[in-house]
PDB file of C-alpha atoms in Angstrom:
ATOM      1  CA  MET A   1      73.276  44.470  49.601  1.00  0.00           C
ATOM      2  CA  SER A   2      70.871  46.041  47.133  1.00  0.00           C
ATOM      3  CA  LYS A   3      71.492  43.375  44.513  1.00  0.00           C
ATOM      4  CA  LEU A   4      70.976  40.616  47.119  1.00  0.00           C
ATOM      5  CA  ALA A   5      67.827  42.285  48.481  1.00  0.00           C
ATOM      6  CA  GLU A   6      66.390  42.463  45.002  1.00  0.00           C
ATOM      7  CA  GLU A   7      67.251  38.848  44.172  1.00  0.00           C
ATOM      8  CA  ALA A   8      65.862  37.650  47.537  1.00  0.00           C
ATOM      9  CA  GLY A   9      62.565  39.458  46.961  1.00  0.00           C
ATOM     10  CA  PHE A  10      62.565  41.949  49.857  1.00  0.00           C
ATOM     11  CA  ASN A  11      59.389  43.968  50.224  1.00  0.00           C
ATOM     12  CA  GLU A  12      59.405  47.705  51.201  1.00  0.00           C
ATOM     13  CA  THR A  13      59.038  46.928  54.911  1.00  0.00           C
ATOM     14  CA  ASP A  14      62.115  44.625  54.845  1.00  0.00           C
ATOM     15  CA  ILE A  15      64.127  47.213  52.947  1.00  0.00           C
ATOM     16  CA  GLN A  16      63.268  49.817  55.641  1.00  0.00           C
ATOM     17  CA  PHE A  17      64.195  47.291  58.423  1.00  0.00           C
ATOM     18  CA  TYR A  18      67.436  46.619  56.575  1.00  0.00           C
ATOM     19  CA  LYS A  19      68.251  50.348  56.288  1.00  0.00           C
ATOM     20  CA  GLN A  20      67.404  51.049  59.903  1.00  0.00           C
ATOM     21  CA  HIS A  21      69.740  48.277  61.163  1.00  0.00           C
ATOM     22  CA  CYS A  22      72.629  49.025  58.929  1.00  0.00           C
ATOM     23  CA  LYS A  23      75.330  51.438  59.890  1.00  0.00           C
ATOM     24  CA  PHE A  24      76.603  53.629  57.052  1.00  0.00           C
ATOM     25  CA  LYS A  25      80.296  54.508  57.450  1.00  0.00           C
ATOM     26  CA  THR A  26      82.953  56.264  55.390  1.00  0.00           C
ATOM     27  CA  TYR A  27      86.640  55.516  55.396  1.00  0.00           C
ATOM     28  CA  ASN A  28      89.557  57.464  54.043  1.00  0.00           C
ATOM     29  CA  GLN A  29      92.243  55.905  51.883  1.00  0.00           C
ATOM     30  CA  GLY A  30      94.490  53.655  53.943  1.00  0.00           C
ATOM     31  CA  GLU A  31      92.120  53.202  56.874  1.00  0.00           C
ATOM     32  CA  ASN A  32      91.487  49.738  58.205  1.00  0.00           C
ATOM     33  CA  ILE A  33      87.921  48.500  58.054  1.00  0.00           C
ATOM     34  CA  TYR A  34      88.721  45.392  60.021  1.00  0.00           C
ATOM     35  CA  LEU A  35      91.814  43.518  60.979  1.00  0.00           C
ATOM     36  CA  GLN A  36      92.896  39.895  60.463  1.00  0.00           C
ATOM     37  CA  ASN A  37      92.251  37.742  63.529  1.00  0.00           C
ATOM     38  CA  THR A  38      89.546  40.042  64.912  1.00  0.00           C
ATOM     39  CA  ASP A  39      86.022  38.739  65.542  1.00  0.00           C
ATOM     40  CA  SER A  40      83.368  39.370  62.909  1.00  0.00           C
ATOM     41  CA  THR A  41      80.613  41.813  63.871  1.00  0.00           C
ATOM     42  CA  GLY A  42      78.611  41.489  60.661  1.00  0.00           C
ATOM     43  CA  ILE A  43      78.724  41.745  56.877  1.00  0.00           C
ATOM     44  CA  TYR A  44      79.913  44.748  54.835  1.00  0.00           C
ATOM     45  CA  CYS A  45      78.457  46.057  51.558  1.00  0.00           C
ATOM     46  CA  LEU A  46      80.623  48.544  49.710  1.00  0.00           C
ATOM     47  CA  GLN A  47      78.602  51.504  48.375  1.00  0.00           C
ATOM     48  CA  SER A  48      81.462  53.330  46.644  1.00  0.00           C
ATOM     49  CA  GLY A  49      85.192  53.229  46.361  1.00  0.00           C
ATOM     50  CA  TYR A  50      87.557  50.315  46.555  1.00  0.00           C
ATOM     51  CA  VAL A  51      88.784  48.037  49.386  1.00  0.00           C
ATOM     52  CA  MET A  52      91.745  45.657  49.365  1.00  0.00           C
ATOM     53  CA  LEU A  53      91.843  42.427  51.368  1.00  0.00           C
ATOM     54  CA  TRP A  54      95.284  41.588  52.722  1.00  0.00           C
ATOM     55  CA  HIS A  55      96.384  38.334  54.308  1.00  0.00           C
ATOM     56  CA  LYS A  56      99.455  38.066  56.538  1.00  0.00           C
ATOM     57  CA  ASP A  57     100.861  34.577  56.126  1.00  0.00           C
ATOM     58  CA  GLU A  58     102.644  32.584  58.828  1.00  0.00           C
ATOM     59  CA  ILE A  59     106.039  34.020  57.967  1.00  0.00           C
ATOM     60  CA  GLY A  60     104.835  37.625  58.090  1.00  0.00           C
ATOM     61  CA  ASN A  61     104.338  38.426  54.338  1.00  0.00           C
ATOM     62  CA  ASP A  62     101.450  40.731  53.593  1.00  0.00           C
ATOM     63  CA  ILE A  63      99.621  39.410  50.503  1.00  0.00           C
ATOM     64  CA  GLY A  64      96.935  41.421  48.776  1.00  0.00           C
ATOM     65  CA  PHE A  65      94.492  38.887  47.264  1.00  0.00           C
ATOM     66  CA  ARG A  66      91.260  40.722  46.378  1.00  0.00           C
ATOM     67  CA  VAL A  67      90.088  44.168  45.357  1.00  0.00           C
ATOM     68  CA  ILE A  68      86.477  44.839  46.272  1.00  0.00           C
ATOM     69  CA  GLY A  69      84.389  47.299  44.274  1.00  0.00           C
ATOM     70  CA  ALA A  70      81.070  49.069  44.663  1.00  0.00           C
ATOM     71  CA  GLU A  71      78.108  46.841  45.577  1.00  0.00           C
ATOM     72  CA  ASP A  72      80.393  43.918  46.539  1.00  0.00           C
ATOM     73  CA  ILE A  73      79.889  42.207  49.821  1.00  0.00           C
ATOM     74  CA  PHE A  74      82.776  41.224  52.117  1.00  0.00           C
ATOM     75  CA  GLY A  75      83.372  39.971  55.649  1.00  0.00           C
ATOM     76  CA  HIS A  76      80.702  37.228  55.105  1.00  0.00           C
ATOM     77  CA  ARG A  77      83.134  34.288  55.400  1.00  0.00           C
ATOM     78  CA  ALA A  78      84.084  35.116  58.968  1.00  0.00           C
ATOM     79  CA  TYR A  79      80.529  36.023  59.878  1.00  0.00           C
ATOM     80  CA  PHE A  80      78.970  32.772  58.755  1.00  0.00           C
ATOM     81  CA  ALA A  81      81.868  30.626  59.968  1.00  0.00           C
ATOM     82  CA  GLU A  82      81.677  32.361  63.325  1.00  0.00           C
ATOM     83  CA  ASP A  83      85.452  32.677  63.197  1.00  0.00           C
ATOM     84  CA  PRO A  84      87.834  35.649  63.246  1.00  0.00           C
ATOM     85  CA  HIS A  85      88.559  37.445  59.981  1.00  0.00           C
ATOM     86  CA  THR A  86      91.306  35.723  57.924  1.00  0.00           C
ATOM     87  CA  ALA A  87      92.298  39.010  56.245  1.00  0.00           C
ATOM     88  CA  THR A  88      92.565  42.696  56.909  1.00  0.00           C
ATOM     89  CA  ALA A  89      90.265  45.003  54.894  1.00  0.00           C
ATOM     90  CA  VAL A  90      91.890  48.369  53.952  1.00  0.00           C
ATOM     91  CA  ALA A  91      90.286  51.252  52.070  1.00  0.00           C
ATOM     92  CA  LEU A  92      92.229  51.651  48.774  1.00  0.00           C
ATOM     93  CA  THR A  93      90.320  54.887  48.063  1.00  0.00           C
ATOM     94  CA  SER A  94      87.878  56.915  50.042  1.00  0.00           C
ATOM     95  CA  CYS A  95      84.894  54.679  50.395  1.00  0.00           C
ATOM     96  CA  ALA A  96      81.419  54.423  51.829  1.00  0.00           C
ATOM     97  CA  LEU A  97      79.948  51.195  53.076  1.00  0.00           C
ATOM     98  CA  CYS A  98      77.107  49.662  54.975  1.00  0.00           C
ATOM     99  CA  HIS A  99      77.886  47.532  57.994  1.00  0.00           C
ATOM    100  CA  HIS A 100      75.136  45.040  58.625  1.00  0.00           C
ATOM    101  CA  TYR A 101      75.142  43.785  62.191  1.00  0.00           C
ATOM    102  CA  LYS A 102      73.981  40.360  63.394  1.00  0.00           C
ATOM    103  CA  ASN A 103      70.649  41.783  64.649  1.00  0.00           C
ATOM    104  CA  SER A 104      69.642  42.834  61.138  1.00  0.00           C
ATOM    105  CA  ILE A 105      71.028  39.907  59.127  1.00  0.00           C
ATOM    106  CA  ASN A 106      69.673  36.939  61.058  1.00  0.00           C
ATOM    107  CA  PRO A 107      65.934  38.025  61.007  1.00  0.00           C
ATOM    108  CA  LEU A 108      66.151  38.568  57.265  1.00  0.00           C
ATOM    109  CA  LEU A 109      67.858  35.196  56.717  1.00  0.00           C
ATOM    110  CA  ASP A 110      65.069  33.560  58.726  1.00  0.00           C
ATOM    111  CA  LYS A 111      62.372  35.278  56.677  1.00  0.00           C
ATOM    112  CA  TYR A 112      63.879  34.904  53.231  1.00  0.00           C
ATOM    113  CA  PRO A 113      65.345  31.437  52.362  1.00  0.00           C
ATOM    114  CA  ALA A 114      66.338  32.861  49.008  1.00  0.00           C
ATOM    115  CA  LEU A 115      68.675  35.269  50.791  1.00  0.00           C
ATOM    116  CA  SER A 116      70.244  32.365  52.686  1.00  0.00           C
ATOM    117  CA  LYS A 117      70.727  30.580  49.382  1.00  0.00           C
ATOM    118  CA  LEU A 118      72.390  33.629  47.838  1.00  0.00           C
ATOM    119  CA  PHE A 119      74.797  33.958  50.771  1.00  0.00           C
ATOM    120  CA  LEU A 120      75.515  30.245  50.570  1.00  0.00           C
ATOM    121  CA  ARG A 121      76.487  30.654  46.938  1.00  0.00           C
ATOM    122  CA  LEU A 122      78.686  33.637  47.833  1.00  0.00           C
ATOM    123  CA  VAL A 123      80.437  31.714  50.503  1.00  0.00           C
ATOM    124  CA  ALA A 124      80.854  28.635  48.312  1.00  0.00           C
ATOM    125  CA  CYS A 125      82.438  30.681  45.476  1.00  0.00           C
ATOM    126  CA  ASP A 126      84.623  32.786  47.754  1.00  0.00           C
ATOM    127  CA  ARG A 127      88.026  31.194  48.174  1.00  0.00           C
ATOM    128  CA  GLY A 128      89.185  33.767  50.693  1.00  0.00           C
ATOM    129  CA  PRO A 129      92.854  33.914  51.480  1.00  0.00           C
ATOM    130  CA  PRO A 130      93.637  30.276  50.737  1.00  0.00           C
ATOM    131  CA  ASP A 131      96.840  28.799  51.887  1.00  0.00           C
ATOM    132  CA  SER A 132      97.446  28.027  48.237  1.00  0.00           C
ATOM    133  CA  LEU A 133     100.703  28.219  46.316  1.00  0.00           C
ATOM    134  CA  LEU A 134      99.230  30.985  44.180  1.00  0.00           C
ATOM    135  CA  LEU A 135      99.340  33.459  47.059  1.00  0.00           C
ATOM    136  CA  ARG A 136     102.745  32.430  48.208  1.00  0.00           C
ATOM    137  CA  ASN A 137     104.253  32.643  44.776  1.00  0.00           C
ATOM    138  CA  THR A 138     104.966  36.371  45.027  1.00  0.00           C
ATOM    139  CA  HIS A 139     107.558  35.623  47.701  1.00  0.00           C
ATOM    140  CA  LEU A 140     109.197  32.631  46.085  1.00  0.00           C
ATOM    141  CA  PRO A 141     112.202  32.565  43.718  1.00  0.00           C
ATOM    142  CA  VAL A 142     111.327  32.456  40.015  1.00  0.00           C
ATOM    143  CA  LYS A 143     112.348  28.755  39.710  1.00  0.00           C
ATOM    144  CA  LEU A 144     109.941  27.723  42.444  1.00  0.00           C
ATOM    145  CA  ARG A 145     107.178  29.889  40.940  1.00  0.00           C
ATOM    146  CA  LEU A 146     107.579  28.097  37.629  1.00  0.00           C
ATOM    147  CA  ILE A 147     107.456  24.672  39.310  1.00  0.00           C
ATOM    148  CA  ASN A 148     104.260  25.667  41.197  1.00  0.00           C
ATOM    149  CA  LEU A 149     102.696  26.891  37.949  1.00  0.00           C
ATOM    150  CA  LEU A 150     103.559  23.674  36.173  1.00  0.00           C
ATOM    151  CA  LEU A 151     102.021  21.661  39.061  1.00  0.00           C
ATOM    152  CA  ILE A 152      98.832  23.745  38.863  1.00  0.00           C
ATOM    153  CA  LEU A 153      98.524  23.457  35.119  1.00  0.00           C
ATOM    154  CA  LYS A 154      99.148  19.719  35.165  1.00  0.00           C
TER     155      LYS A 154
END
């Protein structure tokens, strides 16, 4: 969240508040950070390592759709939508992250409209695990994949 804090114009007091209310955690390769269909408890900021987001579709296929790298934020879609997570986050490598709970995010959003705007932009640009044909293509026969591609390129 350091990039966002800088862009939102946090002062030193707010940065200290942010650090005090954020829980630093480490995960080993293969550990789940959160599971699909579980309630959101906050927003995550990856400090180091890589995380993979997986979506299980309605027929049980696990589809990896995004790799998250250092200083990327994730878990924000479910948090702001107040819905369960639509994907499972798994540590691809050993990683360290900051888990920002509701009690630290909401006061900062109230104080910094610029931060709200930055999160709004993140949410607007984040497609999440869409029910699009692109994600399902990996489990379709080649002929159907080509048809889907032609429809998308149309």
